Amino acid sequence: STTLVASNRLSAPSVSSLALGILPNEGVVRQCFPKVLSLAGGAAVEASGFVDAAGKVDISRVRMRLEGLQAYGTIAALLMNACLRLYSATSKKTSKSMGVFHNLALDAFICFVVIATLSGSYTTVVFSLLTLYCKRALGRGYDDQFLEFFDATGILRRSAYRSFLFSLVSFEAAFLLSLVLTFEGPRRWRVVLLTAAMSAFSLWKLGSIQALGSSILNIPLY
């Protein structure tokens, strides 16, 4: 029956959980991303939330989950657009007269722009494709294939979420360095210190939201 098939699938170990178990230096990864991994959970447990008591996929819950994934892609696309505009608006002139500090700041600025752009594009493409394929499977009535696909792509969702965080942090660092390259004299450091304090505050609040999600909601963020 459909209920028996769904229960057998959900009781089996998921592909994402098996892959996470064989990743090298797993202890190091868990130390670096404790809050993110604590919210991960098993992919089979995630998929079980889509199945009702009758063994059928709850479309309303799936739609809300996919809309949440699409939100990451939308925010990442906005970050990419802002990062590219920031790159075009920042002066990139280099010379020996500007000093070593200015040239190093420019190199770091370009690196953070590249990281933010590539990370944001990866997040947008991954979540867009996952959402597209999930909707196509459900639209064709392939409920069992949808559950299997969602289980198997847990690692991809995790990597896209981490890429989203990298893009966010890199954008804030690039914005901070653009101020260093734009202003001169004492005003430079006043503006930079104020911006750094606000960036640190926003990142601290982001970590607080993750901690609350881990302790209260106990659900994955992707």
PDB file of C-alpha atoms in Angstrom:
ATOM      1  CA  SER A   1       0.000   0.000   0.000  1.00  0.00           C
ATOM      2  CA  THR A   2       0.992   3.642  -0.263  1.00  0.00           C
ATOM      3  CA  THR A   3       1.231   3.961   3.522  1.00  0.00           C
ATOM      4  CA  LEU A   4       3.535   0.950   3.769  1.00  0.00           C
ATOM      5  CA  VAL A   5       5.785   2.241   0.986  1.00  0.00           C
ATOM      6  CA  ALA A   6       6.050   5.678   2.565  1.00  0.00           C
ATOM      7  CA  SER A   7       6.828   4.228   5.997  1.00  0.00           C
ATOM      8  CA  ASN A   8       9.520   1.951   4.576  1.00  0.00           C
ATOM      9  CA  ARG A   9      11.180   4.834   2.798  1.00  0.00           C
ATOM     10  CA  LEU A  10      11.088   7.103   5.815  1.00  0.00           C
ATOM     11  CA  SER A  11      12.528   4.453   8.112  1.00  0.00           C
ATOM     12  CA  ALA A  12      15.519   3.845   5.854  1.00  0.00           C
ATOM     13  CA  PRO A  13      18.668   5.950   6.305  1.00  0.00           C
ATOM     14  CA  SER A  14      18.664   8.942   4.008  1.00  0.00           C
ATOM     15  CA  VAL A  15      21.289   9.640   1.385  1.00  0.00           C
ATOM     16  CA  SER A  16      22.174  12.982   2.943  1.00  0.00           C
ATOM     17  CA  SER A  17      22.668  11.480   6.403  1.00  0.00           C
ATOM     18  CA  LEU A  18      24.896   8.733   4.996  1.00  0.00           C
ATOM     19  CA  ALA A  19      26.935  11.264   3.037  1.00  0.00           C
ATOM     20  CA  LEU A  20      27.353  13.441   6.107  1.00  0.00           C
ATOM     21  CA  GLY A  21      28.629  10.450   8.032  1.00  0.00           C
ATOM     22  CA  ILE A  22      31.478   9.815   5.573  1.00  0.00           C
ATOM     23  CA  LEU A  23      32.566  13.429   5.152  1.00  0.00           C
ATOM     24  CA  PRO A  24      36.230  13.969   6.081  1.00  0.00           C
ATOM     25  CA  ASN A  25      37.021  15.971   9.208  1.00  0.00           C
ATOM     26  CA  GLU A  26      33.407  15.822  10.340  1.00  0.00           C
ATOM     27  CA  GLY A  27      34.419  16.948  13.824  1.00  0.00           C
ATOM     28  CA  VAL A  28      36.025  20.084  12.410  1.00  0.00           C
ATOM     29  CA  VAL A  29      32.922  20.859  10.354  1.00  0.00           C
ATOM     30  CA  ARG A  30      30.665  20.462  13.363  1.00  0.00           C
ATOM     31  CA  GLN A  31      32.884  22.742  15.431  1.00  0.00           C
ATOM     32  CA  CYS A  32      32.844  25.434  12.742  1.00  0.00           C
ATOM     33  CA  PHE A  33      29.086  25.233  12.082  1.00  0.00           C
ATOM     34  CA  PRO A  34      27.516  23.944  15.316  1.00  0.00           C
ATOM     35  CA  LYS A  35      24.260  25.859  15.018  1.00  0.00           C
ATOM     36  CA  VAL A  36      23.727  25.102  11.351  1.00  0.00           C
ATOM     37  CA  LEU A  37      24.347  21.374  11.763  1.00  0.00           C
ATOM     38  CA  SER A  38      22.241  21.174  14.893  1.00  0.00           C
ATOM     39  CA  LEU A  39      19.323  22.413  12.799  1.00  0.00           C
ATOM     40  CA  ALA A  40      19.973  19.916  10.030  1.00  0.00           C
ATOM     41  CA  GLY A  41      18.231  16.822  11.274  1.00  0.00           C
ATOM     42  CA  GLY A  42      17.825  13.733   9.119  1.00  0.00           C
ATOM     43  CA  ALA A  43      16.465  14.144   5.621  1.00  0.00           C
ATOM     44  CA  ALA A  44      14.074  11.269   6.218  1.00  0.00           C
ATOM     45  CA  VAL A  45      12.674  13.113   9.235  1.00  0.00           C
ATOM     46  CA  GLU A  46      12.225  16.221   7.086  1.00  0.00           C
ATOM     47  CA  ALA A  47      10.348  14.324   4.395  1.00  0.00           C
ATOM     48  CA  SER A  48       8.118  12.646   6.966  1.00  0.00           C
ATOM     49  CA  GLY A  49       6.645  16.055   7.757  1.00  0.00           C
ATOM     50  CA  PHE A  50       5.174  16.151   4.255  1.00  0.00           C
ATOM     51  CA  VAL A  51       3.149  12.934   4.704  1.00  0.00           C
ATOM     52  CA  ASP A  52      -0.225  12.980   6.445  1.00  0.00           C
ATOM     53  CA  ALA A  53      -1.878  10.196   8.456  1.00  0.00           C
ATOM     54  CA  ALA A  54      -3.249   8.642   5.272  1.00  0.00           C
ATOM     55  CA  GLY A  55       0.227   8.298   3.753  1.00  0.00           C
ATOM     56  CA  LYS A  56      -0.319  11.066   1.195  1.00  0.00           C
ATOM     57  CA  VAL A  57       1.837  14.127   0.600  1.00  0.00           C
ATOM     58  CA  ASP A  58       0.451  17.291   2.194  1.00  0.00           C
ATOM     59  CA  ILE A  59       0.732  19.791  -0.652  1.00  0.00           C
ATOM     60  CA  SER A  60       0.177  22.832   1.573  1.00  0.00           C
ATOM     61  CA  ARG A  61       3.152  21.943   3.782  1.00  0.00           C
ATOM     62  CA  VAL A  62       5.305  21.244   0.747  1.00  0.00           C
ATOM     63  CA  ARG A  63       4.356  24.598  -0.775  1.00  0.00           C
ATOM     64  CA  MET A  64       5.308  26.478   2.404  1.00  0.00           C
ATOM     65  CA  ARG A  65       8.628  24.642   2.579  1.00  0.00           C
ATOM     66  CA  LEU A  66       9.468  25.358  -1.051  1.00  0.00           C
ATOM     67  CA  GLU A  67       8.517  29.018  -0.623  1.00  0.00           C
ATOM     68  CA  GLY A  68      10.995  29.174   2.240  1.00  0.00           C
ATOM     69  CA  LEU A  69      13.732  27.786  -0.018  1.00  0.00           C
ATOM     70  CA  GLN A  70      12.844  30.295  -2.721  1.00  0.00           C
ATOM     71  CA  ALA A  71      13.254  33.124  -0.215  1.00  0.00           C
ATOM     72  CA  TYR A  72      16.940  32.221   0.196  1.00  0.00           C
ATOM     73  CA  GLY A  73      17.415  32.404  -3.558  1.00  0.00           C
ATOM     74  CA  THR A  74      15.678  35.768  -3.741  1.00  0.00           C
ATOM     75  CA  ILE A  75      17.790  37.277  -0.957  1.00  0.00           C
ATOM     76  CA  ALA A  76      20.967  35.858  -2.517  1.00  0.00           C
ATOM     77  CA  ALA A  77      20.042  37.413  -5.871  1.00  0.00           C
ATOM     78  CA  LEU A  78      19.527  40.787  -4.193  1.00  0.00           C
ATOM     79  CA  LEU A  79      22.909  40.455  -2.493  1.00  0.00           C
ATOM     80  CA  MET A  80      24.533  39.686  -5.845  1.00  0.00           C
ATOM     81  CA  ASN A  81      22.947  42.745  -7.435  1.00  0.00           C
ATOM     82  CA  ALA A  82      24.019  44.983  -4.554  1.00  0.00           C
ATOM     83  CA  CYS A  83      27.530  43.524  -4.614  1.00  0.00           C
ATOM     84  CA  LEU A  84      27.961  44.149  -8.334  1.00  0.00           C
ATOM     85  CA  ARG A  85      26.699  47.708  -7.957  1.00  0.00           C
ATOM     86  CA  LEU A  86      29.112  48.212  -5.079  1.00  0.00           C
ATOM     87  CA  TYR A  87      31.967  46.928  -7.209  1.00  0.00           C
ATOM     88  CA  SER A  88      31.155  49.264 -10.085  1.00  0.00           C
ATOM     89  CA  ALA A  89      30.797  52.276  -7.773  1.00  0.00           C
ATOM     90  CA  THR A  90      34.077  51.749  -5.887  1.00  0.00           C
ATOM     91  CA  SER A  91      37.276  53.261  -7.245  1.00  0.00           C
ATOM     92  CA  LYS A  92      39.821  50.582  -8.140  1.00  0.00           C
ATOM     93  CA  LYS A  93      42.822  52.753  -8.951  1.00  0.00           C
ATOM     94  CA  THR A  94      46.178  51.507  -7.697  1.00  0.00           C
ATOM     95  CA  SER A  95      49.560  53.172  -7.536  1.00  0.00           C
ATOM     96  CA  LYS A  96      52.655  53.178  -5.363  1.00  0.00           C
ATOM     97  CA  SER A  97      51.778  56.629  -4.092  1.00  0.00           C
ATOM     98  CA  MET A  98      48.571  55.284  -2.520  1.00  0.00           C
ATOM     99  CA  GLY A  99      50.540  53.042  -0.212  1.00  0.00           C
ATOM    100  CA  VAL A 100      50.627  49.349   0.532  1.00  0.00           C
ATOM    101  CA  PHE A 101      47.572  49.486   2.802  1.00  0.00           C
ATOM    102  CA  HIS A 102      45.351  50.898   0.067  1.00  0.00           C
ATOM    103  CA  ASN A 103      46.471  48.267  -2.437  1.00  0.00           C
ATOM    104  CA  LEU A 104      45.946  45.425   0.060  1.00  0.00           C
ATOM    105  CA  ALA A 105      42.497  46.770   0.910  1.00  0.00           C
ATOM    106  CA  LEU A 106      41.657  46.845  -2.799  1.00  0.00           C
ATOM    107  CA  ASP A 107      42.806  43.242  -3.272  1.00  0.00           C
ATOM    108  CA  ALA A 108      40.743  42.123  -0.285  1.00  0.00           C
ATOM    109  CA  PHE A 109      37.731  44.069  -1.575  1.00  0.00           C
ATOM    110  CA  ILE A 110      37.888  42.312  -4.953  1.00  0.00           C
ATOM    111  CA  CYS A 111      38.226  38.907  -3.287  1.00  0.00           C
ATOM    112  CA  PHE A 112      35.177  39.462  -1.076  1.00  0.00           C
ATOM    113  CA  VAL A 113      33.159  40.699  -4.059  1.00  0.00           C
ATOM    114  CA  VAL A 114      34.045  37.542  -5.988  1.00  0.00           C
ATOM    115  CA  ILE A 115      33.142  35.306  -3.035  1.00  0.00           C
ATOM    116  CA  ALA A 116      29.846  37.080  -2.423  1.00  0.00           C
ATOM    117  CA  THR A 117      28.872  36.965  -6.100  1.00  0.00           C
ATOM    118  CA  LEU A 118      29.758  33.321  -6.699  1.00  0.00           C
ATOM    119  CA  SER A 119      28.251  32.173  -3.394  1.00  0.00           C
ATOM    120  CA  GLY A 120      25.062  34.076  -4.069  1.00  0.00           C
ATOM    121  CA  SER A 121      24.763  32.667  -7.581  1.00  0.00           C
ATOM    122  CA  TYR A 122      25.279  29.129  -6.271  1.00  0.00           C
ATOM    123  CA  THR A 123      22.564  29.594  -3.648  1.00  0.00           C
ATOM    124  CA  THR A 124      20.128  31.053  -6.163  1.00  0.00           C
ATOM    125  CA  VAL A 125      20.660  28.358  -8.776  1.00  0.00           C
ATOM    126  CA  VAL A 126      20.548  25.417  -6.348  1.00  0.00           C
ATOM    127  CA  PHE A 127      17.373  26.466  -4.550  1.00  0.00           C
ATOM    128  CA  SER A 128      15.697  27.471  -7.821  1.00  0.00           C
ATOM    129  CA  LEU A 129      16.425  24.106  -9.438  1.00  0.00           C
ATOM    130  CA  LEU A 130      15.360  22.151  -6.357  1.00  0.00           C
ATOM    131  CA  THR A 131      12.102  24.070  -6.173  1.00  0.00           C
ATOM    132  CA  LEU A 132      11.480  23.619  -9.887  1.00  0.00           C
ATOM    133  CA  TYR A 133      12.051  19.856  -9.863  1.00  0.00           C
ATOM    134  CA  CYS A 134       9.973  19.361  -6.720  1.00  0.00           C
ATOM    135  CA  LYS A 135       7.039  21.224  -8.238  1.00  0.00           C
ATOM    136  CA  ARG A 136       7.335  19.288 -11.485  1.00  0.00           C
ATOM    137  CA  ALA A 137       7.296  15.968  -9.630  1.00  0.00           C
ATOM    138  CA  LEU A 138       4.271  16.921  -7.546  1.00  0.00           C
ATOM    139  CA  GLY A 139       2.491  18.389 -10.552  1.00  0.00           C
ATOM    140  CA  ARG A 140       2.830  15.064 -12.368  1.00  0.00           C
ATOM    141  CA  GLY A 141       1.635  13.117  -9.329  1.00  0.00           C
ATOM    142  CA  TYR A 142       5.028  11.555  -8.553  1.00  0.00           C
ATOM    143  CA  ASP A 143       4.674  11.781  -4.777  1.00  0.00           C
ATOM    144  CA  ASP A 144       7.027   8.897  -3.994  1.00  0.00           C
ATOM    145  CA  GLN A 145       9.682  10.248  -6.361  1.00  0.00           C
ATOM    146  CA  PHE A 146       9.344  13.685  -4.775  1.00  0.00           C
ATOM    147  CA  LEU A 147      10.013  12.287  -1.291  1.00  0.00           C
ATOM    148  CA  GLU A 148      13.016  10.367  -2.562  1.00  0.00           C
ATOM    149  CA  PHE A 149      14.369  13.409  -4.396  1.00  0.00           C
ATOM    150  CA  PHE A 150      13.920  15.659  -1.368  1.00  0.00           C
ATOM    151  CA  ASP A 151      15.725  13.138   0.829  1.00  0.00           C
ATOM    152  CA  ALA A 152      18.610  12.802  -1.630  1.00  0.00           C
ATOM    153  CA  THR A 153      19.178  16.560  -1.967  1.00  0.00           C
ATOM    154  CA  GLY A 154      19.647  17.278   1.733  1.00  0.00           C
ATOM    155  CA  ILE A 155      23.399  17.768   1.273  1.00  0.00           C
ATOM    156  CA  LEU A 156      22.779  20.225  -1.573  1.00  0.00           C
ATOM    157  CA  ARG A 157      20.368  22.274   0.516  1.00  0.00           C
ATOM    158  CA  ARG A 158      22.870  22.352   3.350  1.00  0.00           C
ATOM    159  CA  SER A 159      25.697  23.519   1.070  1.00  0.00           C
ATOM    160  CA  ALA A 160      23.465  26.161  -0.551  1.00  0.00           C
ATOM    161  CA  TYR A 161      22.491  27.484   2.883  1.00  0.00           C
ATOM    162  CA  ARG A 162      26.135  27.730   3.920  1.00  0.00           C
ATOM    163  CA  SER A 163      26.868  29.460   0.639  1.00  0.00           C
ATOM    164  CA  PHE A 164      24.106  31.931   1.468  1.00  0.00           C
ATOM    165  CA  LEU A 165      25.813  32.718   4.783  1.00  0.00           C
ATOM    166  CA  PHE A 166      29.174  33.124   3.025  1.00  0.00           C
ATOM    167  CA  SER A 167      27.593  35.526   0.554  1.00  0.00           C
ATOM    168  CA  LEU A 168      26.058  37.611   3.336  1.00  0.00           C
ATOM    169  CA  VAL A 169      29.268  37.868   5.364  1.00  0.00           C
ATOM    170  CA  SER A 170      31.384  38.531   2.275  1.00  0.00           C
ATOM    171  CA  PHE A 171      29.067  41.318   1.145  1.00  0.00           C
ATOM    172  CA  GLU A 172      29.334  43.059   4.511  1.00  0.00           C
ATOM    173  CA  ALA A 173      33.122  42.740   4.403  1.00  0.00           C
ATOM    174  CA  ALA A 174      33.213  44.103   0.841  1.00  0.00           C
ATOM    175  CA  PHE A 175      31.024  47.043   1.839  1.00  0.00           C
ATOM    176  CA  LEU A 176      33.321  47.792   4.763  1.00  0.00           C
ATOM    177  CA  LEU A 177      36.401  47.725   2.518  1.00  0.00           C
ATOM    178  CA  SER A 178      34.689  49.942  -0.056  1.00  0.00           C
ATOM    179  CA  LEU A 179      34.406  52.607   2.632  1.00  0.00           C
ATOM    180  CA  VAL A 180      38.105  52.221   3.359  1.00  0.00           C
ATOM    181  CA  LEU A 181      38.853  52.792  -0.326  1.00  0.00           C
ATOM    182  CA  THR A 182      36.445  55.717  -0.666  1.00  0.00           C
ATOM    183  CA  PHE A 183      37.236  57.913   2.338  1.00  0.00           C
ATOM    184  CA  GLU A 184      40.534  59.358   3.487  1.00  0.00           C
ATOM    185  CA  GLY A 185      41.924  60.849   6.658  1.00  0.00           C
ATOM    186  CA  PRO A 186      40.223  60.711  10.086  1.00  0.00           C
ATOM    187  CA  ARG A 187      36.768  60.512   8.493  1.00  0.00           C
ATOM    188  CA  ARG A 188      37.681  57.122   7.009  1.00  0.00           C
ATOM    189  CA  TRP A 189      38.169  55.495  10.390  1.00  0.00           C
ATOM    190  CA  ARG A 190      35.069  57.063  11.935  1.00  0.00           C
ATOM    191  CA  VAL A 191      32.902  55.712   9.129  1.00  0.00           C
ATOM    192  CA  VAL A 192      34.640  52.340   9.096  1.00  0.00           C
ATOM    193  CA  LEU A 193      34.339  51.835  12.847  1.00  0.00           C
ATOM    194  CA  LEU A 194      30.654  52.744  12.824  1.00  0.00           C
ATOM    195  CA  THR A 195      29.981  50.389   9.903  1.00  0.00           C
ATOM    196  CA  ALA A 196      31.987  47.572  11.484  1.00  0.00           C
ATOM    197  CA  ALA A 197      30.020  47.915  14.729  1.00  0.00           C
ATOM    198  CA  MET A 198      26.689  47.772  12.903  1.00  0.00           C
ATOM    199  CA  SER A 199      27.823  44.782  10.818  1.00  0.00           C
ATOM    200  CA  ALA A 200      28.973  42.910  13.919  1.00  0.00           C
ATOM    201  CA  PHE A 201      25.634  43.663  15.590  1.00  0.00           C
ATOM    202  CA  SER A 202      23.651  42.338  12.621  1.00  0.00           C
ATOM    203  CA  LEU A 203      25.727  39.154  12.453  1.00  0.00           C
ATOM    204  CA  TRP A 204      25.286  38.661  16.190  1.00  0.00           C
ATOM    205  CA  LYS A 205      21.514  38.927  15.800  1.00  0.00           C
ATOM    206  CA  LEU A 206      21.642  36.455  12.923  1.00  0.00           C
ATOM    207  CA  GLY A 207      23.433  33.987  15.165  1.00  0.00           C
ATOM    208  CA  SER A 208      20.815  34.598  17.860  1.00  0.00           C
ATOM    209  CA  ILE A 209      18.032  33.688  15.434  1.00  0.00           C
ATOM    210  CA  GLN A 210      19.837  30.468  14.564  1.00  0.00           C
ATOM    211  CA  ALA A 211      20.280  29.653  18.244  1.00  0.00           C
ATOM    212  CA  LEU A 212      16.571  30.220  18.922  1.00  0.00           C
ATOM    213  CA  GLY A 213      15.652  28.044  15.971  1.00  0.00           C
ATOM    214  CA  SER A 214      17.862  25.296  17.361  1.00  0.00           C
ATOM    215  CA  SER A 215      16.621  25.452  20.954  1.00  0.00           C
ATOM    216  CA  ILE A 216      12.928  26.259  20.454  1.00  0.00           C
ATOM    217  CA  LEU A 217      11.827  25.241  16.964  1.00  0.00           C
ATOM    218  CA  ASN A 218      14.341  22.396  16.483  1.00  0.00           C
ATOM    219  CA  ILE A 219      13.816  22.458  12.706  1.00  0.00           C
ATOM    220  CA  PRO A 220      16.189  22.768   9.753  1.00  0.00           C
ATOM    221  CA  LEU A 221      16.633  26.197   8.217  1.00  0.00           C
ATOM    222  CA  TYR A 222      16.788  24.826   4.663  1.00  0.00           C
TER     223      TYR A 222
END
